[in-house]
Tab-separated table of N, CA, C and O in Angstrom:
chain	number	residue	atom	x	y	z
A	1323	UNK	N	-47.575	75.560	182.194
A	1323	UNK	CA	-46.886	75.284	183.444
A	1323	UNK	C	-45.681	76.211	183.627
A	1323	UNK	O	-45.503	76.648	184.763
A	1324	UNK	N	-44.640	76.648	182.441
A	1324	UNK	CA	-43.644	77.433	182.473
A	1324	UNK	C	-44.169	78.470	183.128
A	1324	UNK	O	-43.679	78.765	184.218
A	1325	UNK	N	-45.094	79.109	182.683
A	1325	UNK	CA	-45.409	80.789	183.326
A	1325	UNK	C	-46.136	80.901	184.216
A	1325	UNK	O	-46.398	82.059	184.539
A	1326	UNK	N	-46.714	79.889	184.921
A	1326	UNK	CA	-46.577	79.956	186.610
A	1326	UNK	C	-45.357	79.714	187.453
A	1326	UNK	O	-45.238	80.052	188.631
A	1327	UNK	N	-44.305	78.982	186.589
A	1327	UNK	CA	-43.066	78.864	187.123
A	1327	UNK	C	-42.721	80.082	187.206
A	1327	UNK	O	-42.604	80.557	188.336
A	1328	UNK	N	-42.493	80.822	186.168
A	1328	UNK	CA	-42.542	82.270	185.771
A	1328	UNK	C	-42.931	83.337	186.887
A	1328	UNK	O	-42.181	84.115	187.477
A	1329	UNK	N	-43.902	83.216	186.979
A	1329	UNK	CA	-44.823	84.502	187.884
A	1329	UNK	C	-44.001	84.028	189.328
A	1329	UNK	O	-43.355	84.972	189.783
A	1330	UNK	N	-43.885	82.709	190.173
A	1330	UNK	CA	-43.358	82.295	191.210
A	1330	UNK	C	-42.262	82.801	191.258
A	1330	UNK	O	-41.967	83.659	192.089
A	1331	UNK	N	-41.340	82.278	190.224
A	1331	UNK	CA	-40.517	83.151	190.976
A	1331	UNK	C	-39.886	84.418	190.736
A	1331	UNK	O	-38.834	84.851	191.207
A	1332	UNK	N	-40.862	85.057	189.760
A	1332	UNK	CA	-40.410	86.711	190.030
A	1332	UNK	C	-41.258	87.050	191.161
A	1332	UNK	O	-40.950	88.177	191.548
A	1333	UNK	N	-42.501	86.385	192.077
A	1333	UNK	CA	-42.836	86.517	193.507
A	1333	UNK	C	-41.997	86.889	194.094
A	1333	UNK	O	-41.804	88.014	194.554
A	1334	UNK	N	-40.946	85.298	194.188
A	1334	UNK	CA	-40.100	84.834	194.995
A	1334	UNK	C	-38.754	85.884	195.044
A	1334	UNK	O	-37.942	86.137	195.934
A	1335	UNK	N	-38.940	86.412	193.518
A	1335	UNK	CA	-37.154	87.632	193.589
A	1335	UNK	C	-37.841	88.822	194.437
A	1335	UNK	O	-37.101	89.418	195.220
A	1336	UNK	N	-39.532	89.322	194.327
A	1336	UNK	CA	-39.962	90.688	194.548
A	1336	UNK	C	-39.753	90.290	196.306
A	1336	UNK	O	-39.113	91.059	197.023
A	1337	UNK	N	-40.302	89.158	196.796
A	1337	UNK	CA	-40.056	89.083	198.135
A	1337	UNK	C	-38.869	88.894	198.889
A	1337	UNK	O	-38.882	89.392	200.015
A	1338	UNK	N	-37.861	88.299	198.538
A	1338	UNK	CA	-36.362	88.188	198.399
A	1338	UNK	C	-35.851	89.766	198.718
A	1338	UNK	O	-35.426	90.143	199.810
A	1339	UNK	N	-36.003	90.648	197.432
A	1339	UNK	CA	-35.372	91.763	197.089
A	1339	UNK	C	-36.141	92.714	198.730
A	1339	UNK	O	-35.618	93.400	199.608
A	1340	UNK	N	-37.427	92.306	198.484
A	1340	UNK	CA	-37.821	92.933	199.375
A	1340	UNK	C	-37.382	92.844	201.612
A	1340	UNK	O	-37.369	93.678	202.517
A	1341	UNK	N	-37.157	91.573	201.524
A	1341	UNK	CA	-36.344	91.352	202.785
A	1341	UNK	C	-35.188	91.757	202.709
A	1341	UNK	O	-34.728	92.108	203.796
A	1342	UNK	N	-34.408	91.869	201.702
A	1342	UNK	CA	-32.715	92.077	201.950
A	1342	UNK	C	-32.876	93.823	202.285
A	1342	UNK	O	-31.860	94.198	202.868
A	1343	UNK	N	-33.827	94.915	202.080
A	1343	UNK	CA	-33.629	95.425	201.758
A	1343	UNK	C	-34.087	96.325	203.057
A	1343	UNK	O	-34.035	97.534	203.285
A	1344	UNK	N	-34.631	95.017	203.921
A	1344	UNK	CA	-34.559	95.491	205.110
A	1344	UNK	C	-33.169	95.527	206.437
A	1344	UNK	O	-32.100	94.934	206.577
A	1345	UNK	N	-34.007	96.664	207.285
A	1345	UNK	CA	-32.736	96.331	208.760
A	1345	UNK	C	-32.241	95.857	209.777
A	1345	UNK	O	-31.460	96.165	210.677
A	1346	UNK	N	-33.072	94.764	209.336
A	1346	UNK	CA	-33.312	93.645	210.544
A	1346	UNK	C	-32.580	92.738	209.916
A	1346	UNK	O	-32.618	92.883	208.694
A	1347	UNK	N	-31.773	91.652	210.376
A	1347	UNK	CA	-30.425	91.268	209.961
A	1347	UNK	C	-31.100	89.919	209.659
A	1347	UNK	O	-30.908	89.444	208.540
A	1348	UNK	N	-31.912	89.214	210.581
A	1348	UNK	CA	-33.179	88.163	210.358
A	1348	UNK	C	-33.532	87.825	208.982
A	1348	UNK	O	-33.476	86.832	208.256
A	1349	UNK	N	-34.033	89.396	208.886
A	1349	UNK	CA	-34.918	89.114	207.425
A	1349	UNK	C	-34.061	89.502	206.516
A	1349	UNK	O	-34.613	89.226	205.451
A	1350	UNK	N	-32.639	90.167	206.205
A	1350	UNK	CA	-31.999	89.779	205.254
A	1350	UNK	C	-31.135	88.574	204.930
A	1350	UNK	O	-30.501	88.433	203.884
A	1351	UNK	N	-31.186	87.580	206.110
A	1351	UNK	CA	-30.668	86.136	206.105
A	1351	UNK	C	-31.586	85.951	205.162
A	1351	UNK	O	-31.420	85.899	203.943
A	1352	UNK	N	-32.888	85.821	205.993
A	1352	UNK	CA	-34.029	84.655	205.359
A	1352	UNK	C	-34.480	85.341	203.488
A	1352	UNK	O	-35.038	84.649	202.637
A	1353	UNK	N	-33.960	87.065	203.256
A	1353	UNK	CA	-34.174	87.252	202.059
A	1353	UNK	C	-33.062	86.478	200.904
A	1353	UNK	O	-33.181	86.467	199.679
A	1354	UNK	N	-32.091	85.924	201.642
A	1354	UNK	CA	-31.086	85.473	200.800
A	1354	UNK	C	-31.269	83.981	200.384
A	1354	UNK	O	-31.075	83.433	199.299
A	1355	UNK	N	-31.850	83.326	201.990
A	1355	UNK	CA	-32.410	82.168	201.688
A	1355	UNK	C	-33.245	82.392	200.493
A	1355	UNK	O	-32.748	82.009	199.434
A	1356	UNK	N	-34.800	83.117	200.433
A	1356	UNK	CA	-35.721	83.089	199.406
A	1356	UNK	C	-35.262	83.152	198.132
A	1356	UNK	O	-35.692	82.643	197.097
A	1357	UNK	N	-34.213	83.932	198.379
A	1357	UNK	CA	-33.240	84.339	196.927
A	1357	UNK	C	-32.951	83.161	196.348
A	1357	UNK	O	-33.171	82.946	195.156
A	1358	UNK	N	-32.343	82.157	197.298
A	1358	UNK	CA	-31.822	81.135	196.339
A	1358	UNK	C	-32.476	80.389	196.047
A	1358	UNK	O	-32.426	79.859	194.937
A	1359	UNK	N	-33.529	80.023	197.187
A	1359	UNK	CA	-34.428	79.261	196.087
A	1359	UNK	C	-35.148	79.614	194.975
A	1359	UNK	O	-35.401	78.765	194.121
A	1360	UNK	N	-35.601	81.029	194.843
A	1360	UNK	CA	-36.017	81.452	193.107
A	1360	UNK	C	-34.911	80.750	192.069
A	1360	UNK	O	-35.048	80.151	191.002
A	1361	UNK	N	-33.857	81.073	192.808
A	1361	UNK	CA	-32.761	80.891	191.600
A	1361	UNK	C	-32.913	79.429	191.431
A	1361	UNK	O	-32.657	79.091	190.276
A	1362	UNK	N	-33.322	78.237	192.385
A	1362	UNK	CA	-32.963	76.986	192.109
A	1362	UNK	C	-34.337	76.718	191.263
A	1362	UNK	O	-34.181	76.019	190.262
A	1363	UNK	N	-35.477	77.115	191.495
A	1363	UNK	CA	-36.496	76.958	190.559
A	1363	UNK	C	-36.358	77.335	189.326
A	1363	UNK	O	-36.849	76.769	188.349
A	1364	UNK	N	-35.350	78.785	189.327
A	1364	UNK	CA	-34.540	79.464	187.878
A	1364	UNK	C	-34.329	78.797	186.605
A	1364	UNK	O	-34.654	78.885	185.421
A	1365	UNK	N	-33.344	77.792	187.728
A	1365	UNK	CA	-32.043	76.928	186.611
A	1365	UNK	C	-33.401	75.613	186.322
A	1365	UNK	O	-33.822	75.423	185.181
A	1366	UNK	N	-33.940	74.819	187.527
A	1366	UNK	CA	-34.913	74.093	186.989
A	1366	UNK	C	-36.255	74.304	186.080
A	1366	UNK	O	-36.923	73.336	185.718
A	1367	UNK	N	-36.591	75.641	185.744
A	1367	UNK	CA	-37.715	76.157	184.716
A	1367	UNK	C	-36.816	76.138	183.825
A	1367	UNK	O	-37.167	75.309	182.986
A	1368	UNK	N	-35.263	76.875	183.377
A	1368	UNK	CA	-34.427	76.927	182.456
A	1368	UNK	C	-33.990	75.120	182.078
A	1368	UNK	O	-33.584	74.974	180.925
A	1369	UNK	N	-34.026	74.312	182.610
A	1369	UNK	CA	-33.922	73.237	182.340
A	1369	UNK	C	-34.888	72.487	181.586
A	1369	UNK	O	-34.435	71.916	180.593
A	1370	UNK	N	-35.841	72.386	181.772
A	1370	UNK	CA	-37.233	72.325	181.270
A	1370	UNK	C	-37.260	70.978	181.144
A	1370	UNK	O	-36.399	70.313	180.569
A	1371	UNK	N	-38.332	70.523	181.727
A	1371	UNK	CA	-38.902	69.050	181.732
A	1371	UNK	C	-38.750	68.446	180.401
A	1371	UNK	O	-39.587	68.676	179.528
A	1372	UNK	N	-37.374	67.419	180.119
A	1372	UNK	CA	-37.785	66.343	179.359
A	1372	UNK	C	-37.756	64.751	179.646
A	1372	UNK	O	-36.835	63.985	179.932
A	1373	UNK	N	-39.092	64.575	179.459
A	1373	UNK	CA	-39.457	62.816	179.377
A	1373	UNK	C	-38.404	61.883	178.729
A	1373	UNK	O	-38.066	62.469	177.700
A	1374	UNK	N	-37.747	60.768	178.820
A	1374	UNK	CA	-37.157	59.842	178.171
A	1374	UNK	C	-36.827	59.046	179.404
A	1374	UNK	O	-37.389	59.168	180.493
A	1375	UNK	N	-35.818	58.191	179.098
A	1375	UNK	CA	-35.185	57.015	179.324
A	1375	UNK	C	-33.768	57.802	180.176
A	1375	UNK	O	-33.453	58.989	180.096
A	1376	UNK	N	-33.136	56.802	180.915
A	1376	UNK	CA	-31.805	56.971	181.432
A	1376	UNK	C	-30.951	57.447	180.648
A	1376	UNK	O	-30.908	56.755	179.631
A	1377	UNK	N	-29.851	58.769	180.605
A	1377	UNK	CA	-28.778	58.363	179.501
A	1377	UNK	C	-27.611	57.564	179.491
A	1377	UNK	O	-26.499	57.810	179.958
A	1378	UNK	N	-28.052	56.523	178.860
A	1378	UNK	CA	-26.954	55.501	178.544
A	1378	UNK	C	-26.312	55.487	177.592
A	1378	UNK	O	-26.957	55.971	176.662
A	1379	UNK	N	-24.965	55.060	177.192
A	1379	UNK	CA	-24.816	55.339	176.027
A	1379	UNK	C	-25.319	53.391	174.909
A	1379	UNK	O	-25.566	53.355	173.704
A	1380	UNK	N	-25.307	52.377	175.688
A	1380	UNK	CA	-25.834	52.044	174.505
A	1380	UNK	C	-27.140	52.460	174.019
A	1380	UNK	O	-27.187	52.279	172.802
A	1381	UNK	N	-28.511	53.077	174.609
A	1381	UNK	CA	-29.518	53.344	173.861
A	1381	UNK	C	-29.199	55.101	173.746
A	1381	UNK	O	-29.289	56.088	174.476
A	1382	UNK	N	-28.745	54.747	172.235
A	1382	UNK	CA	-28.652	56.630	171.919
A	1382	UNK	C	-29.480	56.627	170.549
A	1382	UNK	O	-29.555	57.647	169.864
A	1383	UNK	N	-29.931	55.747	170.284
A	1383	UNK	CA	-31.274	56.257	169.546
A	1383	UNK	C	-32.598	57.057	170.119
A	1383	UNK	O	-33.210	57.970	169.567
A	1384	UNK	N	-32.907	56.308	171.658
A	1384	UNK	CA	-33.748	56.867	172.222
A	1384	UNK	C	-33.612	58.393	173.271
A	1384	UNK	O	-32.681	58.824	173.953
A	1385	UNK	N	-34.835	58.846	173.037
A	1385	UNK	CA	-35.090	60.151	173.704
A	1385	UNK	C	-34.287	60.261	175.182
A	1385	UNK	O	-34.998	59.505	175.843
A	1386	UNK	N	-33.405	60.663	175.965
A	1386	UNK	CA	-33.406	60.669	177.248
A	1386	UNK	C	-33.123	61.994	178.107
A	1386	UNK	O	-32.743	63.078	177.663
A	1387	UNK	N	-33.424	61.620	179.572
A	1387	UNK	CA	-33.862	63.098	180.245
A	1387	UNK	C	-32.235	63.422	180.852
A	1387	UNK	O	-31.413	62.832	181.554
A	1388	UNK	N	-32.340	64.817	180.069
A	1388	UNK	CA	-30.802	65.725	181.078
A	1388	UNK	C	-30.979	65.895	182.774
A	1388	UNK	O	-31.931	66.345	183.410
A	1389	UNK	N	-29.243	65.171	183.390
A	1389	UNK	CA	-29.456	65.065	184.844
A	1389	UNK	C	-28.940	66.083	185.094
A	1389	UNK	O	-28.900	66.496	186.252
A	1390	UNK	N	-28.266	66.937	183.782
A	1390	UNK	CA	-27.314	68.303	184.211
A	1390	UNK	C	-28.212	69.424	184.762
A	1390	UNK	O	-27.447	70.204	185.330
A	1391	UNK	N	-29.476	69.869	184.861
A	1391	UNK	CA	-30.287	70.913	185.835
A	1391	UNK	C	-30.548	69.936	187.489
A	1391	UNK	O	-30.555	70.441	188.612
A	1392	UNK	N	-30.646	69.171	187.310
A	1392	UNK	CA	-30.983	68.275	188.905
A	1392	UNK	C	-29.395	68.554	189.301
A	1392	UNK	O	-29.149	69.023	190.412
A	1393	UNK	N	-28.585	68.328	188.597
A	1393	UNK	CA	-27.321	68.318	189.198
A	1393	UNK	C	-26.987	70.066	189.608
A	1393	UNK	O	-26.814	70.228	190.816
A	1394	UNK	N	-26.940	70.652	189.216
A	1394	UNK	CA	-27.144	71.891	189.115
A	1394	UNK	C	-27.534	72.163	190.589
A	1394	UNK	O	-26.707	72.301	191.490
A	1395	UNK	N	-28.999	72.233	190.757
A	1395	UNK	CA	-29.730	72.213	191.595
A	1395	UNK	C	-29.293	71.620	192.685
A	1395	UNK	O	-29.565	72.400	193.598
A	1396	UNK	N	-28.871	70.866	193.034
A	1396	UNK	CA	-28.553	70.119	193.839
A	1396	UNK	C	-27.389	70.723	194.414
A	1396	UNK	O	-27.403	70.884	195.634
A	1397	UNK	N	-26.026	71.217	193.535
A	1397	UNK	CA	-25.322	71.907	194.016
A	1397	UNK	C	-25.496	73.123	194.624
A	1397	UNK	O	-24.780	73.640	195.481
A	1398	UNK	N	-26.707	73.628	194.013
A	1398	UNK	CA	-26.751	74.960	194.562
A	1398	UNK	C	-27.164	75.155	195.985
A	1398	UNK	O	-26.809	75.986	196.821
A	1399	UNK	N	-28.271	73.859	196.045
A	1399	UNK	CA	-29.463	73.962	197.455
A	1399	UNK	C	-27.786	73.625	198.347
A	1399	UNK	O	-27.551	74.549	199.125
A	1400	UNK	N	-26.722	72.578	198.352
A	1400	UNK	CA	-25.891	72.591	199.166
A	1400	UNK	C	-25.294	73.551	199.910
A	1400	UNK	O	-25.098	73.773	201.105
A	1401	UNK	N	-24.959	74.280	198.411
A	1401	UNK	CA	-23.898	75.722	198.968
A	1401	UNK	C	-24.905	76.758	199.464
A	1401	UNK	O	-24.517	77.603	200.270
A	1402	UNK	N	-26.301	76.753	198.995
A	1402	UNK	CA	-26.724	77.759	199.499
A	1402	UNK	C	-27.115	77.364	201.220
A	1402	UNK	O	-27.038	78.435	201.823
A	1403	UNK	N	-27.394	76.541	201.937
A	1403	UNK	CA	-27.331	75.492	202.787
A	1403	UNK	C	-26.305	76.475	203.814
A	1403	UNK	O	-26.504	77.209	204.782
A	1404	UNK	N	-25.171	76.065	203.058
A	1404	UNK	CA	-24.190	76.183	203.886
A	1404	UNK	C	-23.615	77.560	203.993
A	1404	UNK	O	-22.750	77.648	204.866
A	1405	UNK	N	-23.943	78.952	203.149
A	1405	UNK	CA	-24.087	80.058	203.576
A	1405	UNK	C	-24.936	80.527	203.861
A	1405	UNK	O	-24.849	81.710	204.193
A	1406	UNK	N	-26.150	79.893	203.886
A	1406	UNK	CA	-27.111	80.193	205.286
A	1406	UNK	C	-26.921	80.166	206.442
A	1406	UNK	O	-27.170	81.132	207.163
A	1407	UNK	N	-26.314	78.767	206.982
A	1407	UNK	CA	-25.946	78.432	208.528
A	1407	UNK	C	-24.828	79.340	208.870
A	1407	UNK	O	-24.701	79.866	209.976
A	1408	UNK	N	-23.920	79.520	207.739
A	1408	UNK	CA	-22.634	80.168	207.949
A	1408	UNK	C	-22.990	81.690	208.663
A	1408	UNK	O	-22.599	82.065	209.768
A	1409	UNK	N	-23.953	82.547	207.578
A	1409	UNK	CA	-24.808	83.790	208.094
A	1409	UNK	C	-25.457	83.555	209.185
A	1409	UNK	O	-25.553	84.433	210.042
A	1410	UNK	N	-25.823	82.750	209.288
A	1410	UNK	CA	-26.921	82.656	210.549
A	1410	UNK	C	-25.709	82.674	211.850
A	1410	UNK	O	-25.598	83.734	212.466
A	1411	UNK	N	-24.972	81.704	212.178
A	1411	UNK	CA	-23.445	81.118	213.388
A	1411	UNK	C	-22.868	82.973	213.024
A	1411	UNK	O	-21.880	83.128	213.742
A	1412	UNK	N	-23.132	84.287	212.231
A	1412	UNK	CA	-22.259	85.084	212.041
A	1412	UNK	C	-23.273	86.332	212.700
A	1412	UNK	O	-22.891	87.430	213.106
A	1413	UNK	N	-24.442	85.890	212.675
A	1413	UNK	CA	-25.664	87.044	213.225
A	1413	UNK	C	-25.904	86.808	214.451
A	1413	UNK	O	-26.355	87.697	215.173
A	1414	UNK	N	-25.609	85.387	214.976
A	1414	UNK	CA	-26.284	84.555	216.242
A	1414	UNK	C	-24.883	85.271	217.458
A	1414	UNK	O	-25.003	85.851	218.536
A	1415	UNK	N	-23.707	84.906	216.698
A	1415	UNK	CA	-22.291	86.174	217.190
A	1415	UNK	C	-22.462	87.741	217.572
A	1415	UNK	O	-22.395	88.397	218.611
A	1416	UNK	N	-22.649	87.936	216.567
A	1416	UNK	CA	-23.248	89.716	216.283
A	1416	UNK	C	-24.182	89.908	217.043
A	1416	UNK	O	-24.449	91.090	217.261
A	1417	UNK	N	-25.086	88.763	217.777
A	1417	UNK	CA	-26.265	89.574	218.709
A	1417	UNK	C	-25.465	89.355	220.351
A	1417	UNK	O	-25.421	90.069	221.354
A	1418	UNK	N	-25.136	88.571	220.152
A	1418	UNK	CA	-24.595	88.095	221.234
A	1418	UNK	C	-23.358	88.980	222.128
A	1418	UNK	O	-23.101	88.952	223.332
A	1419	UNK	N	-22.709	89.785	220.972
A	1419	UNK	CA	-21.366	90.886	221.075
A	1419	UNK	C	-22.002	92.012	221.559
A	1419	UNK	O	-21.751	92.531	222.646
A	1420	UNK	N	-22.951	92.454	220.638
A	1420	UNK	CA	-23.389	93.776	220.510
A	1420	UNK	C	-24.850	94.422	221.339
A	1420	UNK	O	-25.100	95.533	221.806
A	1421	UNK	N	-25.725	92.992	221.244
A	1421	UNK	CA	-27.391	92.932	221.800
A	1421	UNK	C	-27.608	93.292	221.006
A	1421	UNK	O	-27.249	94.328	221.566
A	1422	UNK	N	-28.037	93.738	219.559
A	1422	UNK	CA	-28.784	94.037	218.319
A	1422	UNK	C	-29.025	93.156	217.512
A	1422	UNK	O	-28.633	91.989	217.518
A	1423	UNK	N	-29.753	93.743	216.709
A	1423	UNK	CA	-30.049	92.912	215.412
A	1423	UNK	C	-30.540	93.972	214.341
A	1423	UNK	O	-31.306	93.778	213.397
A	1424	UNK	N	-29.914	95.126	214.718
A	1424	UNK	CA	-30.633	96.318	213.555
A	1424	UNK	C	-29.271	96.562	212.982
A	1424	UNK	O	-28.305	96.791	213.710
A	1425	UNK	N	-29.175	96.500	211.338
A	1425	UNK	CA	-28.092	96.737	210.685
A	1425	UNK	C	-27.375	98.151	210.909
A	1425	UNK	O	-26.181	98.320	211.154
A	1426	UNK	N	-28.179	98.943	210.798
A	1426	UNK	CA	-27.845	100.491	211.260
A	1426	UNK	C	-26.981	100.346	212.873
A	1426	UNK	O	-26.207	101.287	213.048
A	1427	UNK	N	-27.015	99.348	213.999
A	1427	UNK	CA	-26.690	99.684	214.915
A	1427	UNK	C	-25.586	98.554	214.945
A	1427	UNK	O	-25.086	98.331	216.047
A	1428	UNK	N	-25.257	98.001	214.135
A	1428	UNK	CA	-24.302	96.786	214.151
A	1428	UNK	C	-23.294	97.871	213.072
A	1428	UNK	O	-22.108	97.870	213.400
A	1429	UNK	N	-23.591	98.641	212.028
A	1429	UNK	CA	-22.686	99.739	211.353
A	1429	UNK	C	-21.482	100.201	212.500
A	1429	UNK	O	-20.274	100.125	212.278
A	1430	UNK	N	-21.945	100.570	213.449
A	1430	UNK	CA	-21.446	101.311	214.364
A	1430	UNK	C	-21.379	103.049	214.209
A	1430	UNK	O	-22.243	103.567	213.501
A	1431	UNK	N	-20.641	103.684	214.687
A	1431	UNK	CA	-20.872	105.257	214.394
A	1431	UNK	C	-19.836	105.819	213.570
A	1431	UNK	O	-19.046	105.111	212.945
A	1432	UNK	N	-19.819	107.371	213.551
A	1432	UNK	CA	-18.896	108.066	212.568
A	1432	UNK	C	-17.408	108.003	213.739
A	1432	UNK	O	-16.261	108.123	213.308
A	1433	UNK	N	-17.609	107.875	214.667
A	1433	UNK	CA	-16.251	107.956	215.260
A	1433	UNK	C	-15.214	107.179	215.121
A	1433	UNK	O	-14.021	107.384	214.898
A	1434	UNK	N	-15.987	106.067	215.324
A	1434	UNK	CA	-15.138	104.819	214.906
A	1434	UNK	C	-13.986	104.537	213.618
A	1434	UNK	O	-13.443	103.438	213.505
C-alpha cells in the first residue's frame, strides 16, 4: 500500500511542478493547490497507519494509534485552504486591473 502512496504522489509533485511552471496564473494557483495536497498525503504515508486503541493514559500497556499526522494534516489542508483563496481574491484583482492572466504580461515591461 506504501508504494502506491509512493508513485501518487511523486504523480502528484510531477503534475504540481508541472503547472507552476506554467504562464497562466490559473494553473500555477491550482499547481500549488496539487502541491499541497502531495505534501498532505506526504506527512500521512510518513505517518504510517497504526491500529490500536485511543491514547489514554490509563491504558498504556496497550498498542495505540498516533493523532500527531491527522493533526498535522489537518493543519496543513487549513493553511493551505487559506492561501489558496488568498491567491485566488489576488489573481481575480490582477485580472480585473490589468485584463490578463499571462504571467509574462502581468511582469510588466523593461521601462517600468
Amino acid at each position: 500500500m506504501e508504494t502506491i502512496m509512493v508513485i501518487l504522489i511523486g504523480i502528484l509533485v510531477a503534475v504540481a511542478t508541472y503547472l507552476i511552471l506554467s504562464r497562466n496564473i490559473i494553473r500555477v494557483i491550482l499547481g500549488t493547490a496539487v502541491l499541497s495536497h502531495a505534501a498532505h498525503l506526504l506527512i500521512l504515508t510518513m505517518g504510517d497507519l497504526k491500529r490500536g486503541s485511543v491514547p489514554l493514559l490509563k491504558e498504556a500497556n496497550a498498542p495505540y494509534a498516533d493523532a500527531l499526522p491527522q493533526a498535522l494534516i489537518l493543519t496543513a489542508i487549513v493553511i493551505s485552504f487559506a492561501v489558496t483563496a488568498f491567491i485566488l481574491v489576488l489573481a481575480y484583482r490582477a485580472y480585473q486591473d490589468i485584463g490578463t492572466d499571462d504571467l509574462d504580461a502581468l511582469r510588466g515591461t523593461n521601462d517600468e
